JSON list of C-alpha atoms in Angstrom, two decimals:
[
{"chain": "A", "resi": 1, "resn": "UNK", "atom": "CA", "xyz": [69.79, 6.34, -26.66]},
{"chain": "A", "resi": 2, "resn": "UNK", "atom": "CA", "xyz": [66.65, 8.01, -28.07]},
{"chain": "A", "resi": 3, "resn": "UNK", "atom": "CA", "xyz": [64.95, 4.62, -28.53]},
{"chain": "A", "resi": 4, "resn": "UNK", "atom": "CA", "xyz": [65.50, 3.76, -24.79]},
{"chain": "A", "resi": 5, "resn": "UNK", "atom": "CA", "xyz": [63.75, 6.96, -23.75]},
{"chain": "A", "resi": 6, "resn": "UNK", "atom": "CA", "xyz": [60.86, 6.33, -26.12]},
{"chain": "A", "resi": 7, "resn": "UNK", "atom": "CA", "xyz": [60.55, 2.77, -24.88]},
{"chain": "A", "resi": 8, "resn": "UNK", "atom": "CA", "xyz": [60.79, 3.82, -21.23]},
{"chain": "A", "resi": 9, "resn": "UNK", "atom": "CA", "xyz": [58.08, 6.57, -21.78]},
{"chain": "A", "resi": 10, "resn": "UNK", "atom": "CA", "xyz": [56.00, 4.00, -23.72]},
{"chain": "A", "resi": 11, "resn": "UNK", "atom": "CA", "xyz": [56.27, 1.41, -20.86]},
{"chain": "A", "resi": 12, "resn": "UNK", "atom": "CA", "xyz": [55.49, 4.07, -18.26]},
{"chain": "A", "resi": 13, "resn": "UNK", "atom": "CA", "xyz": [52.41, 5.01, -20.28]},
{"chain": "A", "resi": 14, "resn": "UNK", "atom": "CA", "xyz": [51.24, 1.41, -20.66]},
{"chain": "A", "resi": 15, "resn": "UNK", "atom": "CA", "xyz": [51.75, 0.86, -16.94]},
{"chain": "A", "resi": 16, "resn": "UNK", "atom": "CA", "xyz": [49.73, 4.11, -16.08]},
{"chain": "A", "resi": 17, "resn": "UNK", "atom": "CA", "xyz": [46.84, 3.01, -18.40]},
{"chain": "A", "resi": 18, "resn": "UNK", "atom": "CA", "xyz": [46.73, -0.51, -16.87]},
{"chain": "A", "resi": 19, "resn": "UNK", "atom": "CA", "xyz": [46.90, 0.88, -13.26]},
{"chain": "A", "resi": 20, "resn": "UNK", "atom": "CA", "xyz": [44.26, 3.49, -13.96]},
{"chain": "A", "resi": 21, "resn": "UNK", "atom": "CA", "xyz": [41.93, 1.02, -15.65]},
{"chain": "A", "resi": 22, "resn": "UNK", "atom": "CA", "xyz": [42.36, -1.44, -12.72]},
{"chain": "A", "resi": 23, "resn": "UNK", "atom": "CA", "xyz": [41.65, 1.37, -10.23]},
{"chain": "A", "resi": 24, "resn": "UNK", "atom": "CA", "xyz": [38.52, 2.41, -12.06]},
{"chain": "A", "resi": 25, "resn": "UNK", "atom": "CA", "xyz": [37.23, -1.27, -12.23]},
{"chain": "A", "resi": 26, "resn": "UNK", "atom": "CA", "xyz": [37.94, -1.74, -8.49]},
{"chain": "A", "resi": 27, "resn": "UNK", "atom": "CA", "xyz": [36.03, 1.48, -7.63]},
{"chain": "A", "resi": 28, "resn": "UNK", "atom": "CA", "xyz": [33.08, 0.49, -9.78]},
{"chain": "A", "resi": 29, "resn": "UNK", "atom": "CA", "xyz": [33.06, -3.01, -8.27]},
{"chain": "A", "resi": 30, "resn": "UNK", "atom": "CA", "xyz": [33.04, -1.55, -4.68]},
{"chain": "A", "resi": 31, "resn": "UNK", "atom": "CA", "xyz": [30.47, 1.03, -5.58]},
{"chain": "A", "resi": 32, "resn": "UNK", "atom": "CA", "xyz": [27.97, -1.45, -7.06]},
{"chain": "A", "resi": 33, "resn": "UNK", "atom": "CA", "xyz": [28.64, -3.99, -4.16]},
{"chain": "A", "resi": 34, "resn": "UNK", "atom": "CA", "xyz": [27.74, -1.09, -1.68]},
{"chain": "A", "resi": 35, "resn": "UNK", "atom": "CA", "xyz": [24.76, 0.19, -3.64]},
{"chain": "A", "resi": 36, "resn": "UNK", "atom": "CA", "xyz": [23.21, -2.63, -5.50]},
{"chain": "A", "resi": 37, "resn": "UNK", "atom": "CA", "xyz": [20.08, -1.00, -7.06]},
{"chain": "A", "resi": 38, "resn": "UNK", "atom": "CA", "xyz": [17.93, -3.47, -9.00]},
{"chain": "A", "resi": 39, "resn": "UNK", "atom": "CA", "xyz": [14.85, -3.03, -11.15]},
{"chain": "A", "resi": 40, "resn": "UNK", "atom": "CA", "xyz": [11.55, -4.67, -10.27]},
{"chain": "A", "resi": 41, "resn": "UNK", "atom": "CA", "xyz": [8.62, -3.71, -12.45]},
{"chain": "A", "resi": 42, "resn": "UNK", "atom": "CA", "xyz": [7.79, -0.06, -11.87]},
{"chain": "A", "resi": 43, "resn": "UNK", "atom": "CA", "xyz": [10.45, 0.49, -9.10]},
{"chain": "A", "resi": 44, "resn": "UNK", "atom": "CA", "xyz": [14.07, 0.36, -8.40]},
{"chain": "A", "resi": 45, "resn": "UNK", "atom": "CA", "xyz": [15.20, -1.15, -5.01]},
{"chain": "A", "resi": 46, "resn": "UNK", "atom": "CA", "xyz": [18.06, -1.71, -2.80]},
{"chain": "A", "resi": 47, "resn": "UNK", "atom": "CA", "xyz": [18.84, -3.07, 0.66]},
{"chain": "A", "resi": 48, "resn": "UNK", "atom": "CA", "xyz": [19.65, -0.31, 3.13]},
{"chain": "A", "resi": 49, "resn": "UNK", "atom": "CA", "xyz": [20.49, -1.16, 6.71]},
{"chain": "A", "resi": 50, "resn": "UNK", "atom": "CA", "xyz": [18.98, -4.66, 6.26]},
{"chain": "A", "resi": 51, "resn": "UNK", "atom": "CA", "xyz": [15.63, -3.28, 4.89]},
{"chain": "A", "resi": 52, "resn": "UNK", "atom": "CA", "xyz": [14.25, -3.05, 1.47]},
{"chain": "A", "resi": 53, "resn": "UNK", "atom": "CA", "xyz": [13.94, 0.56, 0.08]},
{"chain": "A", "resi": 54, "resn": "UNK", "atom": "CA", "xyz": [12.36, 1.56, -3.21]},
{"chain": "A", "resi": 55, "resn": "UNK", "atom": "CA", "xyz": [12.81, 4.39, -5.78]},
{"chain": "A", "resi": 56, "resn": "UNK", "atom": "CA", "xyz": [11.06, 5.49, -8.91]},
{"chain": "A", "resi": 57, "resn": "UNK", "atom": "CA", "xyz": [11.98, 3.65, -12.11]},
{"chain": "A", "resi": 58, "resn": "UNK", "atom": "CA", "xyz": [10.13, 5.97, -14.49]},
{"chain": "A", "resi": 59, "resn": "UNK", "atom": "CA", "xyz": [9.58, 9.65, -13.68]},
{"chain": "A", "resi": 60, "resn": "UNK", "atom": "CA", "xyz": [6.99, 9.95, -16.41]},
{"chain": "A", "resi": 61, "resn": "UNK", "atom": "CA", "xyz": [4.51, 7.45, -15.05]},
{"chain": "A", "resi": 62, "resn": "UNK", "atom": "CA", "xyz": [1.10, 8.53, -13.58]},
{"chain": "A", "resi": 63, "resn": "UNK", "atom": "CA", "xyz": [0.32, 5.60, -11.47]},
{"chain": "A", "resi": 64, "resn": "UNK", "atom": "CA", "xyz": [2.48, 3.33, -9.34]},
{"chain": "A", "resi": 65, "resn": "UNK", "atom": "CA", "xyz": [1.93, 0.59, -6.77]},
{"chain": "A", "resi": 66, "resn": "UNK", "atom": "CA", "xyz": [4.68, -0.11, -4.32]},
{"chain": "A", "resi": 67, "resn": "UNK", "atom": "CA", "xyz": [4.66, -3.93, -3.89]},
{"chain": "A", "resi": 68, "resn": "UNK", "atom": "CA", "xyz": [4.47, -5.49, -0.36]},
{"chain": "A", "resi": 69, "resn": "UNK", "atom": "CA", "xyz": [7.37, -7.82, -1.24]},
{"chain": "A", "resi": 70, "resn": "UNK", "atom": "CA", "xyz": [10.27, -7.97, -3.64]},
{"chain": "A", "resi": 71, "resn": "UNK", "atom": "CA", "xyz": [12.28, -11.17, -3.83]},
{"chain": "A", "resi": 72, "resn": "UNK", "atom": "CA", "xyz": [10.67, -12.48, -0.58]},
{"chain": "A", "resi": 73, "resn": "UNK", "atom": "CA", "xyz": [11.60, -9.25, 1.27]},
{"chain": "A", "resi": 74, "resn": "UNK", "atom": "CA", "xyz": [9.09, -6.80, 2.66]},
{"chain": "A", "resi": 75, "resn": "UNK", "atom": "CA", "xyz": [9.28, -3.19, 1.33]},
{"chain": "A", "resi": 76, "resn": "UNK", "atom": "CA", "xyz": [9.87, -1.13, 4.38]},
{"chain": "A", "resi": 77, "resn": "UNK", "atom": "CA", "xyz": [10.80, 2.38, 2.96]},
{"chain": "A", "resi": 78, "resn": "UNK", "atom": "CA", "xyz": [10.69, 4.84, 0.22]},
{"chain": "A", "resi": 79, "resn": "UNK", "atom": "CA", "xyz": [14.20, 6.30, -0.32]},
{"chain": "A", "resi": 80, "resn": "UNK", "atom": "CA", "xyz": [15.19, 9.89, -0.18]},
{"chain": "A", "resi": 81, "resn": "UNK", "atom": "CA", "xyz": [14.04, 11.71, -3.32]},
{"chain": "A", "resi": 82, "resn": "UNK", "atom": "CA", "xyz": [12.43, 8.38, -4.37]},
{"chain": "A", "resi": 83, "resn": "UNK", "atom": "CA", "xyz": [9.70, 10.01, -6.60]},
{"chain": "A", "resi": 84, "resn": "UNK", "atom": "CA", "xyz": [11.03, 13.61, -6.64]},
{"chain": "A", "resi": 85, "resn": "UNK", "atom": "CA", "xyz": [10.05, 15.54, -9.66]},
{"chain": "A", "resi": 86, "resn": "UNK", "atom": "CA", "xyz": [7.67, 12.80, -10.89]},
{"chain": "A", "resi": 87, "resn": "UNK", "atom": "CA", "xyz": [5.41, 15.57, -12.17]},
{"chain": "A", "resi": 88, "resn": "UNK", "atom": "CA", "xyz": [2.86, 13.24, -13.80]},
{"chain": "A", "resi": 89, "resn": "UNK", "atom": "CA", "xyz": [2.42, 10.90, -10.79]},
{"chain": "A", "resi": 90, "resn": "UNK", "atom": "CA", "xyz": [-1.25, 11.13, -9.75]},
{"chain": "A", "resi": 91, "resn": "UNK", "atom": "CA", "xyz": [-1.92, 7.87, -8.12]},
{"chain": "A", "resi": 92, "resn": "UNK", "atom": "CA", "xyz": [0.21, 5.82, -5.74]},
{"chain": "A", "resi": 93, "resn": "UNK", "atom": "CA", "xyz": [-0.65, 2.66, -3.74]},
{"chain": "A", "resi": 94, "resn": "UNK", "atom": "CA", "xyz": [1.77, 2.14, -0.89]},
{"chain": "A", "resi": 95, "resn": "UNK", "atom": "CA", "xyz": [3.05, -1.18, 0.52]},
{"chain": "A", "resi": 96, "resn": "UNK", "atom": "CA", "xyz": [1.13, -2.40, 3.49]},
{"chain": "A", "resi": 97, "resn": "UNK", "atom": "CA", "xyz": [4.52, -2.93, 5.26]},
{"chain": "A", "resi": 98, "resn": "UNK", "atom": "CA", "xyz": [5.89, 0.51, 4.63]},
{"chain": "A", "resi": 99, "resn": "UNK", "atom": "CA", "xyz": [7.40, 2.05, 7.75]},
{"chain": "A", "resi": 100, "resn": "UNK", "atom": "CA", "xyz": [9.08, 5.17, 6.38]},
{"chain": "A", "resi": 101, "resn": "UNK", "atom": "CA", "xyz": [8.96, 7.76, 3.65]},
{"chain": "A", "resi": 102, "resn": "UNK", "atom": "CA", "xyz": [12.29, 9.42, 3.05]},
{"chain": "A", "resi": 103, "resn": "UNK", "atom": "CA", "xyz": [13.51, 13.01, 2.69]},
{"chain": "A", "resi": 104, "resn": "UNK", "atom": "CA", "xyz": [11.96, 14.82, -0.18]},
{"chain": "A", "resi": 105, "resn": "UNK", "atom": "CA", "xyz": [10.46, 11.43, -1.42]},
{"chain": "A", "resi": 106, "resn": "UNK", "atom": "CA", "xyz": [7.63, 13.12, -3.30]},
{"chain": "A", "resi": 107, "resn": "UNK", "atom": "CA", "xyz": [9.14, 16.55, -3.76]},
{"chain": "A", "resi": 108, "resn": "UNK", "atom": "CA", "xyz": [7.34, 18.49, -6.49]},
{"chain": "A", "resi": 109, "resn": "UNK", "atom": "CA", "xyz": [5.02, 15.68, -7.47]},
{"chain": "A", "resi": 110, "resn": "UNK", "atom": "CA", "xyz": [2.50, 18.25, -8.82]},
{"chain": "A", "resi": 111, "resn": "UNK", "atom": "CA", "xyz": [-0.17, 15.81, -10.10]},
{"chain": "A", "resi": 112, "resn": "UNK", "atom": "CA", "xyz": [-0.49, 13.95, -6.74]},
{"chain": "A", "resi": 113, "resn": "UNK", "atom": "CA", "xyz": [-3.87, 15.03, -5.17]},
{"chain": "A", "resi": 114, "resn": "UNK", "atom": "CA", "xyz": [-4.34, 12.37, -2.54]},
{"chain": "A", "resi": 115, "resn": "UNK", "atom": "CA", "xyz": [-2.31, 9.97, -0.39]},
{"chain": "A", "resi": 116, "resn": "UNK", "atom": "CA", "xyz": [-3.44, 7.26, 2.10]},
{"chain": "A", "resi": 117, "resn": "UNK", "atom": "CA", "xyz": [-0.91, 5.91, 4.46]},
{"chain": "A", "resi": 118, "resn": "UNK", "atom": "CA", "xyz": [-0.92, 2.29, 5.61]},
{"chain": "A", "resi": 119, "resn": "UNK", "atom": "CA", "xyz": [-1.08, 1.61, 9.39]},
{"chain": "A", "resi": 120, "resn": "UNK", "atom": "CA", "xyz": [2.46, 0.24, 9.27]},
{"chain": "A", "resi": 121, "resn": "UNK", "atom": "CA", "xyz": [3.83, 3.78, 8.54]},
{"chain": "A", "resi": 122, "resn": "UNK", "atom": "CA", "xyz": [5.84, 5.26, 11.42]},
{"chain": "A", "resi": 123, "resn": "UNK", "atom": "CA", "xyz": [7.82, 8.13, 9.82]},
{"chain": "A", "resi": 124, "resn": "UNK", "atom": "CA", "xyz": [7.21, 10.75, 7.18]},
{"chain": "A", "resi": 125, "resn": "UNK", "atom": "CA", "xyz": [10.68, 12.39, 6.90]},
{"chain": "A", "resi": 126, "resn": "UNK", "atom": "CA", "xyz": [11.57, 16.03, 6.31]},
{"chain": "A", "resi": 127, "resn": "UNK", "atom": "CA", "xyz": [10.09, 17.63, 3.19]},
{"chain": "A", "resi": 128, "resn": "UNK", "atom": "CA", "xyz": [8.57, 14.38, 2.04]},
{"chain": "A", "resi": 129, "resn": "UNK", "atom": "CA", "xyz": [5.74, 15.98, 0.23]},
{"chain": "A", "resi": 130, "resn": "UNK", "atom": "CA", "xyz": [7.20, 19.50, -0.14]},
{"chain": "A", "resi": 131, "resn": "UNK", "atom": "CA", "xyz": [5.85, 21.52, -2.99]},
{"chain": "A", "resi": 132, "resn": "UNK", "atom": "CA", "xyz": [3.17, 18.98, -4.05]},
{"chain": "A", "resi": 133, "resn": "UNK", "atom": "CA", "xyz": [1.10, 21.95, -5.01]},
{"chain": "A", "resi": 134, "resn": "UNK", "atom": "CA", "xyz": [-2.10, 19.97, -5.91]},
{"chain": "A", "resi": 135, "resn": "UNK", "atom": "CA", "xyz": [-2.09, 17.67, -2.87]},
{"chain": "A", "resi": 136, "resn": "UNK", "atom": "CA", "xyz": [-5.49, 18.05, -1.19]},
{"chain": "A", "resi": 137, "resn": "UNK", "atom": "CA", "xyz": [-6.17, 14.99, 0.84]},
{"chain": "A", "resi": 138, "resn": "UNK", "atom": "CA", "xyz": [-3.81, 13.12, 3.31]},
{"chain": "A", "resi": 139, "resn": "UNK", "atom": "CA", "xyz": [-5.18, 10.08, 5.19]},
{"chain": "A", "resi": 140, "resn": "UNK", "atom": "CA", "xyz": [-3.11, 8.96, 8.14]},
{"chain": "A", "resi": 141, "resn": "UNK", "atom": "CA", "xyz": [-3.72, 5.63, 9.67]},
{"chain": "A", "resi": 142, "resn": "UNK", "atom": "CA", "xyz": [-3.13, 4.88, 13.36]},
{"chain": "A", "resi": 143, "resn": "UNK", "atom": "CA", "xyz": [0.61, 4.03, 13.65]},
{"chain": "A", "resi": 144, "resn": "UNK", "atom": "CA", "xyz": [2.20, 7.22, 12.44]},
{"chain": "A", "resi": 145, "resn": "UNK", "atom": "CA", "xyz": [4.65, 8.37, 15.00]},
{"chain": "A", "resi": 146, "resn": "UNK", "atom": "CA", "xyz": [6.83, 11.18, 13.43]},
{"chain": "A", "resi": 147, "resn": "UNK", "atom": "CA", "xyz": [6.19, 13.88, 10.90]},
{"chain": "A", "resi": 148, "resn": "UNK", "atom": "CA", "xyz": [9.37, 15.75, 9.75]},
{"chain": "A", "resi": 149, "resn": "UNK", "atom": "CA", "xyz": [10.13, 19.34, 9.17]},
{"chain": "A", "resi": 150, "resn": "UNK", "atom": "CA", "xyz": [8.20, 20.84, 6.20]},
{"chain": "A", "resi": 151, "resn": "UNK", "atom": "CA", "xyz": [6.76, 17.45, 5.38]},
{"chain": "A", "resi": 152, "resn": "UNK", "atom": "CA", "xyz": [3.79, 19.07, 3.70]},
{"chain": "A", "resi": 153, "resn": "UNK", "atom": "CA", "xyz": [5.47, 22.49, 3.09]},
{"chain": "A", "resi": 154, "resn": "UNK", "atom": "CA", "xyz": [4.13, 24.57, 0.23]},
{"chain": "A", "resi": 155, "resn": "UNK", "atom": "CA", "xyz": [1.22, 22.12, -0.41]},
{"chain": "A", "resi": 156, "resn": "UNK", "atom": "CA", "xyz": [-0.99, 25.10, -1.12]},
{"chain": "A", "resi": 157, "resn": "UNK", "atom": "CA", "xyz": [-4.26, 23.08, -1.56]},
{"chain": "A", "resi": 158, "resn": "UNK", "atom": "CA", "xyz": [-3.85, 20.98, 1.62]},
{"chain": "A", "resi": 159, "resn": "UNK", "atom": "CA", "xyz": [-5.91, 22.84, 4.26]},
{"chain": "A", "resi": 160, "resn": "UNK", "atom": "CA", "xyz": [-6.10, 20.17, 6.95]},
{"chain": "A", "resi": 161, "resn": "UNK", "atom": "CA", "xyz": [-5.77, 16.62, 8.09]},
{"chain": "A", "resi": 162, "resn": "UNK", "atom": "CA", "xyz": [-6.51, 14.56, 11.13]},
{"chain": "A", "resi": 163, "resn": "UNK", "atom": "CA", "xyz": [-3.66, 13.10, 13.10]},
{"chain": "A", "resi": 164, "resn": "UNK", "atom": "CA", "xyz": [-4.29, 9.78, 14.91]},
{"chain": "A", "resi": 165, "resn": "UNK", "atom": "CA", "xyz": [-3.46, 9.27, 18.56]},
{"chain": "A", "resi": 166, "resn": "UNK", "atom": "CA", "xyz": [-0.26, 7.26, 17.68]},
{"chain": "A", "resi": 167, "resn": "UNK", "atom": "CA", "xyz": [1.61, 10.49, 16.79]},
{"chain": "A", "resi": 168, "resn": "UNK", "atom": "CA", "xyz": [4.60, 11.19, 19.09]},
{"chain": "A", "resi": 169, "resn": "UNK", "atom": "CA", "xyz": [6.57, 13.87, 17.43]},
{"chain": "A", "resi": 170, "resn": "UNK", "atom": "CA", "xyz": [5.64, 16.64, 14.93]},
{"chain": "A", "resi": 171, "resn": "UNK", "atom": "CA", "xyz": [8.61, 18.65, 13.83]},
{"chain": "A", "resi": 172, "resn": "UNK", "atom": "CA", "xyz": [8.60, 22.38, 12.85]},
{"chain": "A", "resi": 173, "resn": "UNK", "atom": "CA", "xyz": [6.79, 24.00, 9.98]},
{"chain": "A", "resi": 174, "resn": "UNK", "atom": "CA", "xyz": [5.07, 20.91, 8.63]},
{"chain": "A", "resi": 175, "resn": "UNK", "atom": "CA", "xyz": [2.73, 23.13, 6.67]},
{"chain": "A", "resi": 176, "resn": "UNK", "atom": "CA", "xyz": [5.37, 25.82, 5.90]},
{"chain": "A", "resi": 177, "resn": "UNK", "atom": "CA", "xyz": [3.94, 27.87, 3.00]},
{"chain": "A", "resi": 178, "resn": "UNK", "atom": "CA", "xyz": [6.59, 30.60, 2.65]},
{"chain": "A", "resi": 179, "resn": "UNK", "atom": "CA", "xyz": [9.64, 30.19, 0.52]},
{"chain": "A", "resi": 180, "resn": "UNK", "atom": "CA", "xyz": [12.98, 31.70, 1.30]},
{"chain": "A", "resi": 181, "resn": "UNK", "atom": "CA", "xyz": [13.40, 34.05, -1.63]}
]
């Protein structure tokens, strides 16, 4: 009688392990099918809503070039938090097909002093360059349409920039310099 209980408990345990392992494998398979992030040189990329979006591959790099194309697909966006906390990033060259810069994409990139946007850029999302304390120079090209909330918030050295005629929407506090403490 005791051996039947042990055998029953043992079989239940084996079943639970097999079921749990299968469930984890299925979740991982679904997760990676949904968010297929791949490495390409200095960047990571994924397809998001049918467009190629890139992220930082190395947070310690000082210079990066966002390619125009990866695997015959144009690079259209920088993802949310794409280069956040890349404190050594001082030089970035953007894709000439870039349409959007995501939320907090360059958050606290302290070494970044200058950025020049391509004419293809339409959107600089909320807090995209928030707390880039050494950012001094921003060059907009004609084509930018929207600048999000606090996009250049707490960029203490950025005193001014010229907006082109293409601008359609400027959200609140783009130069916000006060922190909620």
